[in-house]
mmCIF file of C-alpha atoms in Angstrom:
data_model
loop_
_atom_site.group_PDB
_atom_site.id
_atom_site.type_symbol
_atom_site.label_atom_id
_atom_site.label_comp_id
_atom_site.label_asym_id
_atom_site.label_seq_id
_atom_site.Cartn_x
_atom_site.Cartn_y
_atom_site.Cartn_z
ATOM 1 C CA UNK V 1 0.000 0.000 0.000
ATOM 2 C CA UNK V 2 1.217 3.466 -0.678
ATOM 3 C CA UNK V 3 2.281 5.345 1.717
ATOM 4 C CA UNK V 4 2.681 9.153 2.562
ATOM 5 C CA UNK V 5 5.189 10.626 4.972
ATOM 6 C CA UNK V 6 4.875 14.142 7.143
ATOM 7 C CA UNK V 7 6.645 15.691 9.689
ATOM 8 C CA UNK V 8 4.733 15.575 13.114
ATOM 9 C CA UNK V 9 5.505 19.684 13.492
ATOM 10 C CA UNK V 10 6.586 22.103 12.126
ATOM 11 C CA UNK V 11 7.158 25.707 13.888
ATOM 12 C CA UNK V 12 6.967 29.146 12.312
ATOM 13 C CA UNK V 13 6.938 32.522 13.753
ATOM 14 C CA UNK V 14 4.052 34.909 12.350
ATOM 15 C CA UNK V 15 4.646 36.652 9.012
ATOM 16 C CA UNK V 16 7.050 33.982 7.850
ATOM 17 C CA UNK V 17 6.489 31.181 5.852
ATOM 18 C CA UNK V 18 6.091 27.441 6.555
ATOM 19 C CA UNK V 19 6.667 24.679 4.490
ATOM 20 C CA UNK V 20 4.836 21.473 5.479
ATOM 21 C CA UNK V 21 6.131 18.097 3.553
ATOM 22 C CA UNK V 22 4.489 15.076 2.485
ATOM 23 C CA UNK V 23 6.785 12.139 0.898
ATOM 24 C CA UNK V 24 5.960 9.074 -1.523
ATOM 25 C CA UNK V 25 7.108 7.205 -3.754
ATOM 26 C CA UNK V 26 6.962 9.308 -7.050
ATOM 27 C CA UNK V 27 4.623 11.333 -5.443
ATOM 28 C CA UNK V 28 5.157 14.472 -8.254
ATOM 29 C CA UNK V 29 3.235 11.412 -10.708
ATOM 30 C CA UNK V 30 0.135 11.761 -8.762
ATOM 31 C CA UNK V 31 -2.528 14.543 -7.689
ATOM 32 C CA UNK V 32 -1.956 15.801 -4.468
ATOM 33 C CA UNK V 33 -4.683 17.176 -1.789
ATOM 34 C CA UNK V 34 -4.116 19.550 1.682
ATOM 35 C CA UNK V 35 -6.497 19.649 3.865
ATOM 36 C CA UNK V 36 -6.308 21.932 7.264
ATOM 37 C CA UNK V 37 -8.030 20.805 10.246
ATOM 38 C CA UNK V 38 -8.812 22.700 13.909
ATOM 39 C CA UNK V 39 -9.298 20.992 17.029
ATOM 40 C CA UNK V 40 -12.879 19.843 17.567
ATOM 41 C CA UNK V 41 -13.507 21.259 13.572
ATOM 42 C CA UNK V 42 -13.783 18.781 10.536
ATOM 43 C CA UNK V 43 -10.972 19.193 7.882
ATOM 44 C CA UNK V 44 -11.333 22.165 5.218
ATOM 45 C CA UNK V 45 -9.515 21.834 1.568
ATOM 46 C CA UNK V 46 -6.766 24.329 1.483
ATOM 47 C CA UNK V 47 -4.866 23.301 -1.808
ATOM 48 C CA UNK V 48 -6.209 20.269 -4.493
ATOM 49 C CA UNK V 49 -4.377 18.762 -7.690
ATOM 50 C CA UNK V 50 -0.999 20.357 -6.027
ATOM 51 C CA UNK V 51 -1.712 23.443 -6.433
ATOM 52 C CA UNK V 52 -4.908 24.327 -6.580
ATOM 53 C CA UNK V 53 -6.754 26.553 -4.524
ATOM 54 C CA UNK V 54 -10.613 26.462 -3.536
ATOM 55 C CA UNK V 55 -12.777 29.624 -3.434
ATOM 56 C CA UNK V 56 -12.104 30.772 -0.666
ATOM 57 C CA UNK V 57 -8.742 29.999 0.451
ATOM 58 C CA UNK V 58 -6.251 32.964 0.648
ATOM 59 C CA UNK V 59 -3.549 32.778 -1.909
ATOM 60 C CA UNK V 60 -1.101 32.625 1.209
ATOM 61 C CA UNK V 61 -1.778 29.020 0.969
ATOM 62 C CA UNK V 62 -0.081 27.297 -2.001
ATOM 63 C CA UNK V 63 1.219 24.093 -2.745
ATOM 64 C CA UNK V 64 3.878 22.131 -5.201
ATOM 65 C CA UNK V 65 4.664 18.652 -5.937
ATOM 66 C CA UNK V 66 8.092 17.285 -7.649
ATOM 67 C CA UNK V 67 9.482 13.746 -7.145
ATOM 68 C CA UNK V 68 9.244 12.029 -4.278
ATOM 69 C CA UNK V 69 8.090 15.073 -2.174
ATOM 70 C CA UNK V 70 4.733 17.569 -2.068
ATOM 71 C CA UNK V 71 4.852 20.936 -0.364
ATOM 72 C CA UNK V 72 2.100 22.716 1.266
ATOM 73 C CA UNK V 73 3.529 26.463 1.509
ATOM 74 C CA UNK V 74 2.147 28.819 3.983
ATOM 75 C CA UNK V 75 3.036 32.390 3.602
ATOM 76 C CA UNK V 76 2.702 35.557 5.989
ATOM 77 C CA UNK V 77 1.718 32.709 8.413
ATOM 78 C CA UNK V 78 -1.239 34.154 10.606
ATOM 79 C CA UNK V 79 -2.220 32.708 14.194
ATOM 80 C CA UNK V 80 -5.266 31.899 12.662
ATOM 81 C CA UNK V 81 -3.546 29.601 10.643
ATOM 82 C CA UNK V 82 -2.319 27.013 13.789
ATOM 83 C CA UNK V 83 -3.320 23.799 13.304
ATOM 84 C CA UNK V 84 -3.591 20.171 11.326
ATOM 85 C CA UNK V 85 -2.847 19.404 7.836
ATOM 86 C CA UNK V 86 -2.678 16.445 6.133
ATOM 87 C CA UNK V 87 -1.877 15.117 2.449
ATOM 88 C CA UNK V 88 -4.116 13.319 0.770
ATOM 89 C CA UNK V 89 -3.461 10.964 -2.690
ATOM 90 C CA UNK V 90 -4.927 8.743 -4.416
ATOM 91 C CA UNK V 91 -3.502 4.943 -4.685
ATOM 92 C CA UNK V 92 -4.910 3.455 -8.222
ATOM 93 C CA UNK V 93 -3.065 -0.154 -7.460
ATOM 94 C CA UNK V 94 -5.127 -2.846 -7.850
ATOM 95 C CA UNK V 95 -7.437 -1.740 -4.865
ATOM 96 C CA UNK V 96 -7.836 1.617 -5.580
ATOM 97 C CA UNK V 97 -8.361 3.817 -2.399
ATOM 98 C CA UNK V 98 -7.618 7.081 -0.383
ATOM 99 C CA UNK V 99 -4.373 7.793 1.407
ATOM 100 C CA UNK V 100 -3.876 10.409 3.847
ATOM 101 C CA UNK V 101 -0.612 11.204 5.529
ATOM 102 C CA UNK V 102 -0.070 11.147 8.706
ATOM 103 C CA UNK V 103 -0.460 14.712 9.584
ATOM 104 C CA UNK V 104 1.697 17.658 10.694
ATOM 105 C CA UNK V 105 0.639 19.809 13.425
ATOM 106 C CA UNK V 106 1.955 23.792 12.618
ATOM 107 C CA UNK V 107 2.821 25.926 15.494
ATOM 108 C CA UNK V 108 2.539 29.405 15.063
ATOM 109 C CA UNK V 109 5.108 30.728 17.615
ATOM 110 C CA UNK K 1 -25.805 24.428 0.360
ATOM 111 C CA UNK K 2 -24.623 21.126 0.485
ATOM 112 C CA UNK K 3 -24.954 19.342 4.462
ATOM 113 C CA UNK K 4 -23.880 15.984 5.900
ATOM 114 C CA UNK K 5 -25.213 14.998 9.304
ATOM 115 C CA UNK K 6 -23.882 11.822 10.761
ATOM 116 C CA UNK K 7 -25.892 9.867 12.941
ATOM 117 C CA UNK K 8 -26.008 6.339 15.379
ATOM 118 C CA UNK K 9 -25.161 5.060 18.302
ATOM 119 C CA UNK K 10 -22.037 6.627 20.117
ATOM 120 C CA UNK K 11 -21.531 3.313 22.034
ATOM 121 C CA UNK K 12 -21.280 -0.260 20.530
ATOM 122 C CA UNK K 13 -19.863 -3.016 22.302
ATOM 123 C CA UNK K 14 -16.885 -4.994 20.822
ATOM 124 C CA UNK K 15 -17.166 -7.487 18.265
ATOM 125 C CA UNK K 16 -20.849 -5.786 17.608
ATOM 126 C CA UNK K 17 -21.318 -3.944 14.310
ATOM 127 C CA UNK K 18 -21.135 -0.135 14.661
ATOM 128 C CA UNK K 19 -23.999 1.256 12.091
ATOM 129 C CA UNK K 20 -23.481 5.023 11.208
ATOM 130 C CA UNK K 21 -26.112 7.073 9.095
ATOM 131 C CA UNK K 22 -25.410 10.374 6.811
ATOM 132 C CA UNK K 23 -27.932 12.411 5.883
ATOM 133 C CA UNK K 24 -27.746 14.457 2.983
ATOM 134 C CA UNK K 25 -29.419 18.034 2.416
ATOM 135 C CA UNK K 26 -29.368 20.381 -0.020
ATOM 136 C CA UNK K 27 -28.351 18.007 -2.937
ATOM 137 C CA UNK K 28 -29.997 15.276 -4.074
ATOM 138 C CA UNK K 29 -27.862 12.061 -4.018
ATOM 139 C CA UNK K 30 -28.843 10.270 -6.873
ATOM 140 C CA UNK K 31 -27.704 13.382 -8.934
ATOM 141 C CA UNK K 32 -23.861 11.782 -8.920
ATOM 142 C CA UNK K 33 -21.103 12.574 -6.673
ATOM 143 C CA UNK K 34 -19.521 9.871 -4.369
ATOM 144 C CA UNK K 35 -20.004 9.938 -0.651
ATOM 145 C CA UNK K 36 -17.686 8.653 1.484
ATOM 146 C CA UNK K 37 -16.681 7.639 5.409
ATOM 147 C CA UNK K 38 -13.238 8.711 7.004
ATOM 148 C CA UNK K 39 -12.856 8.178 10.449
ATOM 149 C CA UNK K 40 -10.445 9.863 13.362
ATOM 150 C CA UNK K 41 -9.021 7.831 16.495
ATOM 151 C CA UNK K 42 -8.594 10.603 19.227
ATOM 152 C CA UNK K 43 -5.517 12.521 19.399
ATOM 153 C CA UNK K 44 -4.487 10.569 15.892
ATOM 154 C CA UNK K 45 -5.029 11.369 12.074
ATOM 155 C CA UNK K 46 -7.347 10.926 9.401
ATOM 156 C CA UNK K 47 -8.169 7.632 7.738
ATOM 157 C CA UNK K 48 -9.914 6.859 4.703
ATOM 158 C CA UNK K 49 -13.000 4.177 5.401
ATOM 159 C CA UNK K 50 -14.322 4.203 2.256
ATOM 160 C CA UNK K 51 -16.927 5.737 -0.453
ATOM 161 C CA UNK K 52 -19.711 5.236 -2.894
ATOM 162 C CA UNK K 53 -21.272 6.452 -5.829
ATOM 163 C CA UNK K 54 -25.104 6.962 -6.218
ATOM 164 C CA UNK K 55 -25.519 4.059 -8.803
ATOM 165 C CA UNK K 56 -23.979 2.061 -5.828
ATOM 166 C CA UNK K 57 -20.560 1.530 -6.851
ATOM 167 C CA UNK K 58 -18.310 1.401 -4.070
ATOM 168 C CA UNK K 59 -14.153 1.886 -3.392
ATOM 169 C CA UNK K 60 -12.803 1.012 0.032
ATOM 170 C CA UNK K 61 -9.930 1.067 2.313
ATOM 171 C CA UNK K 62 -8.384 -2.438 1.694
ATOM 172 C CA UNK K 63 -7.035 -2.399 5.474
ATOM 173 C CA UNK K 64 -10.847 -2.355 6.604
ATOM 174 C CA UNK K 65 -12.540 -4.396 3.453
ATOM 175 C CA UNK K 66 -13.588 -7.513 4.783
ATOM 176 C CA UNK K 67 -15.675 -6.013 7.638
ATOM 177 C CA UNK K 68 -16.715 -2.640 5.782
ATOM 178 C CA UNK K 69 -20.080 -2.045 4.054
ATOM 179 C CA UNK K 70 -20.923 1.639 2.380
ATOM 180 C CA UNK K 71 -24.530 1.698 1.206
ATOM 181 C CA UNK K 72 -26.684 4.455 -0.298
ATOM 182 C CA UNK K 73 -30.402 4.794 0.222
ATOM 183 C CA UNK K 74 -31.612 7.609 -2.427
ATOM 184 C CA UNK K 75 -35.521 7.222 -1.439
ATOM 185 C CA UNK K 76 -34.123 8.502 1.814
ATOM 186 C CA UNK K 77 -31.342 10.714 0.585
ATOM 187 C CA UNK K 78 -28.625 9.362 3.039
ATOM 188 C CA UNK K 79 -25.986 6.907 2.722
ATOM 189 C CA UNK K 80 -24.529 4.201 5.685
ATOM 190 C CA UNK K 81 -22.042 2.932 6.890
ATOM 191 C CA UNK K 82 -21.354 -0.510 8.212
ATOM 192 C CA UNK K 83 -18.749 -2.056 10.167
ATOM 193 C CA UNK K 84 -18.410 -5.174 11.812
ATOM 194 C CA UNK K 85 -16.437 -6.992 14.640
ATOM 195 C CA UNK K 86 -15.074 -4.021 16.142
ATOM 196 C CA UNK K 87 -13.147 -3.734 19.064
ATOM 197 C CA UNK K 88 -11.215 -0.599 21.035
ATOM 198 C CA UNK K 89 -8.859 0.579 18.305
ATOM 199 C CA UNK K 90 -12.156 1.568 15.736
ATOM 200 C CA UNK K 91 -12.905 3.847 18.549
ATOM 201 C CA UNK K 92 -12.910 7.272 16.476
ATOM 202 C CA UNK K 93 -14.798 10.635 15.007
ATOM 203 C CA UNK K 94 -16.328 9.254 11.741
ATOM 204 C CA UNK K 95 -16.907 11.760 9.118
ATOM 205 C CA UNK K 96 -19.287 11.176 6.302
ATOM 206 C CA UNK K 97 -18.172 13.627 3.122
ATOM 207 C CA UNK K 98 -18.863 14.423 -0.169
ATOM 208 C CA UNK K 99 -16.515 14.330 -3.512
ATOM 209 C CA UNK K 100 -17.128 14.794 -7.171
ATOM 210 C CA UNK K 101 -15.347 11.662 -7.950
ATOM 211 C CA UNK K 102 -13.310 9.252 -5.428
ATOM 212 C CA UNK K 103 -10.106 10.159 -6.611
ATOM 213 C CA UNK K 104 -10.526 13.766 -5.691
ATOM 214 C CA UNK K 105 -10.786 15.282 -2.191
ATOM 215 C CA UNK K 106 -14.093 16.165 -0.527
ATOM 216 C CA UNK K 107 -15.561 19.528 -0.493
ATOM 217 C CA UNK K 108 -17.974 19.228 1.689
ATOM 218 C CA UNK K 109 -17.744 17.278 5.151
ATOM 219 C CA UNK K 110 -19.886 16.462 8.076
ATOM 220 C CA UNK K 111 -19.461 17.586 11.669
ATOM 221 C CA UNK K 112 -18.170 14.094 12.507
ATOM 222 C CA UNK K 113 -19.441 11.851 15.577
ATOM 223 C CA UNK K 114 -17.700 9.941 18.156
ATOM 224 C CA UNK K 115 -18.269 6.373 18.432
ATOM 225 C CA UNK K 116 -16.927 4.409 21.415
ATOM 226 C CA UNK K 117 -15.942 0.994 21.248
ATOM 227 C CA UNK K 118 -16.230 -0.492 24.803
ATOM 228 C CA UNK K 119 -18.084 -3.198 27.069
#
């Protein structure tokens, strides 16, 4: 099964810009998701097909994929902007499914 | 606008089934999309339970297949979830959501409901 790898945190100070990671194996071949999540909140799309953004979502948020790595970019990070994001892909082996990574937790400082 | 509303009980015994509900408003089901489960342990991340499509067509996550069942009811507009033999670790927020296909992500997601696994 494929698998997606993220840092557990990752620290930034406000107004700078975080850079959250999420590995696989020739990740840049497949579409990649963010999602952001806040305690007690379900998760909200922040970036789709790598780089994507939904109404809605301040172009602060932006996101690239290359290789064996994806980047979720946060710039001018915000307080607001403290909390859970995850990857998402999607694994077309022979049992297609969802993957989600395992999440990184941002700390605004 | 689109809603999900989960719904069942928050407490099922181990080895019992755990039956969840998600009712849809503000979009008819059997108009396409697929509508899927993901569920959340406490204090862990996200994982993918599974999702179908209106005609009934169904993907799911191959670590939970052989006691996972997704159905859709479009009399009823709401779609279920079904899973059996559990036991402590399927203890978790499960999220019913929305996507326009099941490759892509969802865009619109219910609040999510606990369900406890315990004697």
């Amino acid at each position: 099964s494929y698998v997606l790898t993220q840092p557990p945190s990752v620290s930034v100070a406000p107004g700078q810009t975080a850079r959250i990671t999420c590995g696989g194996n020739n990740i840049g071949s497949k579409s990649v998701h963010w999602y952001q999540q806040k305690p007690g909140q379900a998760p909200v799309l922040v970036v789709y097909d790598d780089s994507d953004r939904p109404s809605g979502i301040p172009e602060r948020f932006s996101g690239s994929n290359s290789g064996n790595t994806a980047t979720l970019t946060i710039s001018r990070v915000e307080a607001g902007d403290e909390a859970d994001y995850y990857c998402q892909v999607w694994d077309s082996s022979s049992d297609p499914h969802v993957v989600f990574g395992g999440g990184t937790k941002l700390t605004v400082l | 606008q689109v809603q999900l509303q989960e719904s069942g009980p928050g407490l099922v015994k181990p080895s019992e089934t755990l039956s969840l509900t998600c009712a849809v408003s503000g979009y008819s089901i059997s108009s396409g999309y697929y509508w899927g489960w993901i569920r959340q342990p406490p204090g862990k991340g996200l994982e993918w339970i599974g999702s179908i499509y209106h005609s009934g067509s169904t993907y799911y996550n191959p670590s939970l297949k052989s006691r996972v069942t997704i159905s859709v009811d479009t009399s009823k507009n709401q779609f279920s979830l079904k899973l059996s033999s559990v036991t402590a670790a399927d203890t978790a927020v499960y999220y019913c959501a929305r996507s326009s296909a099941a490759m892509v992500p969802c865009d619109y997601w219910g609040q999510g409901t606990l369900v406890t696994v315990s004697s």
